[in-house]
Amino acid sequence: MQVFSFNSKSGLLPIAAKDLGRAVQKKPGFLWIDAENPTADDLRLIGKKANLLPETLEVIMERNHPPIIETQEKLAIFVMNIPSISGSQQVYSHKPFIFIIAQGLIITIRYHNYSWIPALKNSLEKNPKEIGDDPYNLFYRAVRRIIKETQSIVNGWETAMPDFAPDVIAEIENISLVRFIKIKAAAEELYGYLVDASEIFESISDKSGGKSKGGGTAALKNCTYLWESLIEQTTHLIRKMESSLDAFRAITMGRQRRSIHLLSKTAIIALPILIALSIAGLILPRLEAVEITTTAFYILLALVAGTTIGVALSAIFKEQ
């Protein structure tokens, strides 16, 4: 857990985590508490510093969060489930990201080492005047970086889509859909989270009467616009995936029909032979006792019967 004091003049200054209980931010500016993979004790300390109600702290300590929580008049808690990709296998997952914003205080609680967090801290150190002295301005900056990170993931999925375009699928005989299905499921899950989290921006706008905290109306509108654009991009990607999946289903059905036709042709040739051999197997032991003419008649009869059965089965396969 890292603790910082920030204002537009002095910039970002670290504070020892052990001194959090005594840390007080003098105006202007705010305190920023950044907790990565916090322990239960860390969350209790954060709850005490932010004056969280006991029931609110219980919700924060769980990892199943609604998209937004409002608890106190001067305190807002925003919970987002944002995507991350990690490891050499590019494992995709969603992790909760919690913002707690109060007067002179912002707290970020996260369960992943996002690459944009250090970049955000660096921007606060180098350009403090651009951030201002209201914690909501830091919230908007963080959201824009979340959008950029999420968009790069969606762009990566779009880059992979040509491998699953209908015309490509049509030319591939043995295509594996495992990767495609995983991407589609992740995109649909992301879409749900994005739609739920969009309520956060509506909530900020409603509570401020159309004006953002700290006069950041433009920042709020920008975040809202970028978020809606990300939802549209994800929606478009899902539709493309559905089209490819429909094409694959049609191609698969065509391949199944061709297989059935091949099976029926094989049956026409193979069944008469098999039946003839079976009958011959029954009568061969008696060849010594049966005339050649009678034996030939039985074999001819077996061939005719086998051919008739083969043609009948072929007709049935074609109807199916």
Short mmCIF file of C-alpha atoms in Angstrom, two decimals:
data_model
loop_
_atom_site.label_atom_id
_atom_site.label_comp_id
_atom_site.label_asym_id
_atom_site.label_seq_id
_atom_site.Cartn_x
_atom_site.Cartn_y
_atom_site.Cartn_z
CA MET A 1 0.00 0.00 0.00
CA GLN A 2 1.37 3.42 -1.01
CA VAL A 3 0.27 6.78 0.34
CA PHE A 4 0.86 10.15 -1.34
CA SER A 5 0.14 13.78 -0.62
CA PHE A 6 -0.66 15.83 -3.70
CA ASN A 7 -1.36 19.41 -4.66
CA SER A 8 -0.90 21.41 -7.83
CA LYS A 9 2.15 23.26 -6.49
CA SER A 10 4.29 20.65 -4.73
CA GLY A 11 3.17 17.69 -6.84
CA LEU A 12 3.18 14.10 -5.60
CA LEU A 13 4.95 13.44 -2.30
CA PRO A 14 5.18 9.96 -0.75
CA ILE A 15 4.08 9.35 2.85
CA ALA A 16 5.10 6.30 4.86
CA ALA A 17 2.19 3.87 5.08
CA LYS A 18 2.72 3.56 8.85
CA ASP A 19 1.95 7.28 9.14
CA LEU A 20 -1.36 7.00 7.28
CA GLY A 21 -3.42 7.29 10.44
CA ARG A 22 -1.86 10.66 11.26
CA ALA A 23 -1.64 11.96 7.69
CA VAL A 24 -3.84 15.00 7.09
CA GLN A 25 -3.92 16.82 3.77
CA LYS A 26 -3.90 20.57 4.13
CA LYS A 27 -5.82 22.49 1.48
CA PRO A 28 -5.36 22.71 -1.39
CA GLY A 29 -4.77 19.17 -2.59
CA PHE A 30 -5.67 15.65 -1.51
CA LEU A 31 -4.31 12.37 -0.19
CA TRP A 32 -4.02 9.40 -2.53
CA ILE A 33 -3.95 5.90 -1.07
CA ASP A 34 -3.09 3.25 -3.65
CA ALA A 35 -3.64 -0.29 -2.36
CA GLU A 36 -2.56 -3.18 -4.61
CA ASN A 37 -3.76 -6.60 -3.41
CA PRO A 38 -4.59 -5.19 0.03
CA THR A 39 -4.77 -7.39 3.11
CA ALA A 40 -7.75 -7.37 5.47
CA ASP A 41 -5.74 -5.14 7.83
CA ASP A 42 -5.00 -2.72 4.97
CA LEU A 43 -8.71 -2.47 4.18
CA ARG A 44 -9.62 -1.89 7.82
CA LEU A 45 -7.06 0.93 7.99
CA ILE A 46 -8.47 2.40 4.78
CA GLY A 47 -12.00 2.11 6.18
CA LYS A 48 -10.97 3.98 9.31
CA LYS A 49 -9.21 6.72 7.34
CA ALA A 50 -12.16 7.19 4.98
CA ASN A 51 -14.75 6.92 7.79
CA LEU A 52 -16.49 4.06 6.03
CA LEU A 53 -19.59 2.63 7.63
CA PRO A 54 -19.14 -0.95 8.91
CA GLU A 55 -21.54 -2.35 6.30
CA THR A 56 -19.69 -0.47 3.56
CA LEU A 57 -16.36 -1.87 4.73
CA GLU A 58 -17.83 -5.38 4.60
CA VAL A 59 -18.80 -4.87 0.96
CA ILE A 60 -15.36 -3.49 0.09
CA MET A 61 -13.68 -6.48 1.70
CA GLU A 62 -15.60 -8.81 -0.61
CA ARG A 63 -14.54 -9.26 -4.21
CA ASN A 64 -18.03 -9.44 -5.74
CA HIS A 65 -19.02 -5.84 -6.25
CA PRO A 66 -21.87 -4.08 -8.02
CA PRO A 67 -20.83 -1.49 -10.61
CA ILE A 68 -21.42 1.43 -8.26
CA ILE A 69 -21.97 1.91 -4.53
CA GLU A 70 -23.14 5.13 -2.88
CA THR A 71 -23.05 5.14 0.89
CA GLN A 72 -22.63 8.57 2.43
CA GLU A 73 -23.44 12.12 1.46
CA LYS A 74 -19.81 13.23 1.13
CA LEU A 75 -18.39 9.90 0.05
CA ALA A 76 -18.63 8.05 -3.26
CA ILE A 77 -17.48 4.53 -4.02
CA PHE A 78 -17.12 3.49 -7.65
CA VAL A 79 -16.43 -0.14 -8.49
CA MET A 80 -15.33 -1.22 -11.94
CA ASN A 81 -14.54 -4.68 -13.24
CA ILE A 82 -11.79 -3.97 -15.72
CA PRO A 83 -9.93 -6.42 -17.97
CA SER A 84 -6.33 -7.48 -17.76
CA ILE A 85 -4.07 -9.79 -19.76
CA SER A 86 -1.13 -11.44 -18.08
CA GLY A 87 1.42 -14.19 -18.55
CA SER A 88 3.06 -15.69 -21.62
CA GLN A 89 -0.25 -17.36 -22.53
CA GLN A 90 -2.00 -13.97 -22.53
CA VAL A 91 -4.57 -15.10 -19.97
CA TYR A 92 -7.57 -12.78 -19.96
CA SER A 93 -9.45 -11.95 -16.77
CA HIS A 94 -11.50 -9.26 -15.04
CA LYS A 95 -10.42 -7.72 -11.77
CA PRO A 96 -12.35 -5.33 -9.51
CA PHE A 97 -10.99 -1.79 -9.32
CA ILE A 98 -12.44 0.36 -6.55
CA PHE A 99 -12.34 4.15 -6.27
CA ILE A 100 -13.25 5.75 -2.95
CA ILE A 101 -13.51 9.51 -3.23
CA ALA A 102 -14.12 11.86 -0.34
CA GLN A 103 -13.24 15.46 0.47
CA GLY A 104 -9.46 15.76 0.15
CA LEU A 105 -9.04 12.01 -0.33
CA ILE A 106 -8.99 9.41 -3.11
CA ILE A 107 -8.37 5.71 -2.58
CA THR A 108 -7.69 3.14 -5.29
CA ILE A 109 -8.04 -0.55 -4.44
CA ARG A 110 -6.89 -2.97 -7.12
CA TYR A 111 -5.98 -6.62 -7.57
CA HIS A 112 -3.66 -6.41 -10.55
CA ASN A 113 -0.38 -4.64 -11.31
CA TYR A 114 -1.66 -2.39 -14.10
CA SER A 115 1.11 -0.91 -16.23
CA TRP A 116 -0.60 2.48 -16.41
CA ILE A 117 -0.49 3.11 -12.64
CA PRO A 118 3.23 4.08 -12.62
CA ALA A 119 2.61 6.25 -15.69
CA LEU A 120 -0.22 8.02 -13.88
CA LYS A 121 1.99 8.66 -10.86
CA ASN A 122 4.71 9.98 -13.14
CA SER A 123 2.29 12.46 -14.74
CA LEU A 124 1.32 13.73 -11.28
CA GLU A 125 4.98 14.30 -10.46
CA LYS A 126 5.83 16.07 -13.72
CA ASN A 127 2.62 18.00 -14.47
CA PRO A 128 0.84 18.67 -11.16
CA LYS A 129 -0.85 21.81 -12.45
CA GLU A 130 -2.68 19.81 -15.10
CA ILE A 131 -4.28 17.64 -12.42
CA GLY A 132 -5.52 20.38 -10.12
CA ASP A 133 -6.41 20.04 -6.46
CA ASP A 134 -9.62 18.04 -6.66
CA PRO A 135 -9.47 14.22 -6.27
CA TYR A 136 -12.10 13.81 -9.00
CA ASN A 137 -9.57 15.11 -11.51
CA LEU A 138 -7.31 12.19 -10.63
CA PHE A 139 -10.30 9.86 -10.99
CA TYR A 140 -10.94 11.14 -14.53
CA ARG A 141 -7.28 10.70 -15.44
CA ALA A 142 -7.31 7.14 -14.14
CA VAL A 143 -10.51 6.33 -16.06
CA ARG A 144 -9.01 7.60 -19.32
CA ARG A 145 -6.02 5.31 -18.81
CA ILE A 146 -8.36 2.40 -18.03
CA ILE A 147 -10.17 3.09 -21.29
CA LYS A 148 -6.89 3.21 -23.22
CA GLU A 149 -5.72 -0.06 -21.68
CA THR A 150 -9.06 -1.76 -22.37
CA GLN A 151 -9.14 -0.43 -25.92
CA SER A 152 -5.73 -1.97 -26.61
CA ILE A 153 -7.17 -5.35 -25.58
CA VAL A 154 -10.20 -4.92 -27.87
CA ASN A 155 -7.87 -3.79 -30.69
CA GLY A 156 -5.88 -6.98 -30.18
CA TRP A 157 -9.05 -9.03 -30.58
CA GLU A 158 -9.93 -7.13 -33.74
CA THR A 159 -6.45 -7.82 -35.12
CA ALA A 160 -7.09 -11.55 -34.63
CA MET A 161 -10.48 -11.44 -36.38
CA PRO A 162 -9.20 -11.77 -39.99
CA ASP A 163 -8.14 -15.31 -39.03
CA PHE A 164 -11.84 -16.07 -38.51
CA ALA A 165 -13.39 -14.11 -41.40
CA PRO A 166 -16.09 -16.05 -43.31
CA ASP A 167 -13.99 -16.31 -46.50
CA VAL A 168 -10.99 -17.59 -44.51
CA ILE A 169 -13.10 -20.13 -42.65
CA ALA A 170 -14.47 -21.39 -45.98
CA GLU A 171 -10.96 -22.23 -47.20
CA ILE A 172 -9.81 -24.04 -44.06
CA GLU A 173 -10.82 -27.66 -43.68
CA ASN A 174 -9.77 -28.25 -40.09
CA ILE A 175 -10.17 -24.95 -38.24
CA SER A 176 -9.98 -24.91 -34.44
CA LEU A 177 -12.60 -22.70 -32.80
CA VAL A 178 -11.16 -22.83 -29.29
CA ARG A 179 -9.34 -19.48 -29.57
CA PHE A 180 -12.27 -17.86 -31.34
CA ILE A 181 -14.80 -18.98 -28.72
CA LYS A 182 -12.56 -17.73 -25.90
CA ILE A 183 -12.25 -14.30 -27.51
CA LYS A 184 -15.99 -14.09 -28.14
CA ALA A 185 -16.84 -15.06 -24.54
CA ALA A 186 -14.35 -12.51 -23.17
CA ALA A 187 -15.74 -9.76 -25.43
CA GLU A 188 -19.31 -10.47 -24.34
CA GLU A 189 -18.26 -10.44 -20.68
CA LEU A 190 -16.40 -7.17 -21.19
CA TYR A 191 -19.44 -5.62 -22.87
CA GLY A 192 -21.59 -6.40 -19.83
CA TYR A 193 -19.07 -4.82 -17.46
CA LEU A 194 -18.73 -1.71 -19.64
CA VAL A 195 -22.49 -1.17 -19.74
CA ASP A 196 -22.80 -1.61 -15.98
CA ALA A 197 -19.91 0.77 -15.27
CA SER A 198 -21.40 3.48 -17.48
CA GLU A 199 -23.81 4.13 -14.61
CA ILE A 200 -20.89 5.68 -12.72
CA PHE A 201 -20.74 8.66 -15.08
CA GLU A 202 -24.50 9.10 -14.93
CA SER A 203 -24.31 9.08 -11.14
CA ILE A 204 -21.61 11.76 -11.02
CA SER A 205 -23.57 13.95 -13.42
CA ASP A 206 -26.85 13.48 -11.49
CA LYS A 207 -25.31 14.22 -8.09
CA SER A 208 -23.62 17.37 -9.36
CA GLY A 209 -26.68 18.66 -11.21
CA GLY A 210 -25.00 18.26 -14.58
CA LYS A 211 -21.71 19.72 -13.35
CA SER A 212 -18.80 17.60 -12.31
CA LYS A 213 -17.06 17.86 -8.97
CA GLY A 214 -14.42 20.54 -8.92
CA GLY A 215 -15.68 22.12 -12.13
CA GLY A 216 -14.44 19.19 -14.23
CA THR A 217 -17.48 19.11 -16.53
CA ALA A 218 -15.32 18.78 -19.64
CA ALA A 219 -13.36 15.89 -18.08
CA LEU A 220 -16.58 14.09 -17.18
CA LYS A 221 -18.00 14.53 -20.68
CA ASN A 222 -14.75 13.32 -22.21
CA CYS A 223 -14.71 10.18 -20.05
CA THR A 224 -18.37 9.50 -20.83
CA TYR A 225 -17.78 9.90 -24.57
CA LEU A 226 -14.70 7.65 -24.56
CA TRP A 227 -16.52 5.01 -22.50
CA GLU A 228 -19.50 4.99 -24.87
CA SER A 229 -17.13 4.72 -27.84
CA LEU A 230 -15.49 1.70 -26.22
CA ILE A 231 -18.91 0.09 -25.75
CA GLU A 232 -19.71 0.68 -29.45
CA GLN A 233 -16.36 -0.78 -30.54
CA THR A 234 -16.93 -3.88 -28.41
CA THR A 235 -20.49 -4.23 -29.74
CA HIS A 236 -19.26 -4.04 -33.34
CA LEU A 237 -16.61 -6.67 -32.63
CA ILE A 238 -19.19 -9.05 -31.13
CA ARG A 239 -21.40 -8.64 -34.21
CA LYS A 240 -18.46 -9.51 -36.47
CA MET A 241 -17.85 -12.60 -34.35
CA GLU A 242 -21.50 -13.62 -34.64
CA SER A 243 -21.28 -13.30 -38.44
CA SER A 244 -18.16 -15.46 -38.52
CA LEU A 245 -19.79 -18.01 -36.24
CA ASP A 246 -22.88 -18.16 -38.49
CA ALA A 247 -20.60 -18.67 -41.50
CA PHE A 248 -18.77 -21.46 -39.71
CA ARG A 249 -22.06 -23.18 -38.85
CA ALA A 250 -23.18 -23.01 -42.48
CA ILE A 251 -19.83 -24.33 -43.70
CA THR A 252 -19.90 -27.11 -41.10
CA MET A 253 -23.38 -28.19 -42.21
CA GLY A 254 -22.19 -28.24 -45.83
CA ARG A 255 -19.24 -30.41 -44.89
CA GLN A 256 -21.54 -32.77 -42.98
CA ARG A 257 -23.81 -33.12 -46.01
CA ARG A 258 -20.81 -33.90 -48.22
CA SER A 259 -19.68 -36.54 -45.72
CA ILE A 260 -23.13 -38.13 -45.73
CA HIS A 261 -23.18 -38.21 -49.52
CA LEU A 262 -19.76 -39.84 -49.53
CA LEU A 263 -20.98 -42.38 -47.00
CA SER A 264 -24.01 -43.17 -49.11
CA LYS A 265 -21.85 -43.70 -52.21
CA THR A 266 -19.57 -45.95 -50.22
CA ALA A 267 -22.59 -47.88 -48.98
CA ILE A 268 -23.78 -48.51 -52.56
CA ILE A 269 -20.46 -50.13 -53.39
CA ALA A 270 -19.61 -51.82 -50.12
CA LEU A 271 -22.95 -53.19 -48.92
CA PRO A 272 -23.60 -55.50 -51.90
CA ILE A 273 -20.10 -56.94 -51.56
CA LEU A 274 -20.47 -57.43 -47.82
CA ILE A 275 -23.86 -59.07 -48.16
CA ALA A 276 -22.63 -61.27 -50.99
CA LEU A 277 -19.61 -62.33 -48.96
CA SER A 278 -21.82 -63.07 -45.98
CA ILE A 279 -24.14 -65.26 -48.01
CA ALA A 280 -21.20 -66.86 -49.73
CA GLY A 281 -19.74 -67.64 -46.34
CA LEU A 282 -22.87 -69.52 -45.51
CA ILE A 283 -23.01 -71.53 -48.69
CA LEU A 284 -19.32 -72.19 -49.33
CA PRO A 285 -19.18 -75.08 -46.87
CA ARG A 286 -21.91 -76.76 -48.94
CA LEU A 287 -20.36 -76.22 -52.36
CA GLU A 288 -19.53 -79.88 -52.61
CA ALA A 289 -23.18 -80.75 -52.13
CA VAL A 290 -24.66 -78.01 -54.33
CA GLU A 291 -24.47 -77.63 -58.08
CA ILE A 292 -22.40 -74.79 -59.56
CA THR A 293 -25.49 -73.33 -61.24
CA THR A 294 -27.37 -73.13 -57.95
CA THR A 295 -24.36 -71.56 -56.23
CA ALA A 296 -24.03 -68.90 -58.95
CA PHE A 297 -27.75 -68.17 -58.62
CA TYR A 298 -27.40 -67.56 -54.85
CA ILE A 299 -24.41 -65.28 -55.37
CA LEU A 300 -26.26 -63.28 -58.04
CA LEU A 301 -29.25 -63.00 -55.76
CA ALA A 302 -26.97 -61.73 -52.95
CA LEU A 303 -25.51 -59.05 -55.24
CA VAL A 304 -28.95 -57.85 -56.32
CA ALA A 305 -30.18 -57.73 -52.72
CA GLY A 306 -27.06 -55.87 -51.57
CA THR A 307 -27.37 -53.32 -54.37
CA THR A 308 -31.04 -52.72 -53.54
CA ILE A 309 -30.25 -52.15 -49.87
CA GLY A 310 -27.36 -49.82 -50.74
CA VAL A 311 -29.54 -47.69 -53.04
CA ALA A 312 -32.26 -47.49 -50.38
CA LEU A 313 -29.79 -46.36 -47.71
CA SER A 314 -28.34 -43.78 -50.09
CA ALA A 315 -31.80 -42.30 -50.65
CA ILE A 316 -32.38 -42.11 -46.91
CA PHE A 317 -29.05 -40.33 -46.33
CA LYS A 318 -29.83 -37.80 -49.05
CA GLU A 319 -33.18 -36.95 -47.49
CA GLN A 320 -31.47 -36.30 -44.14
#
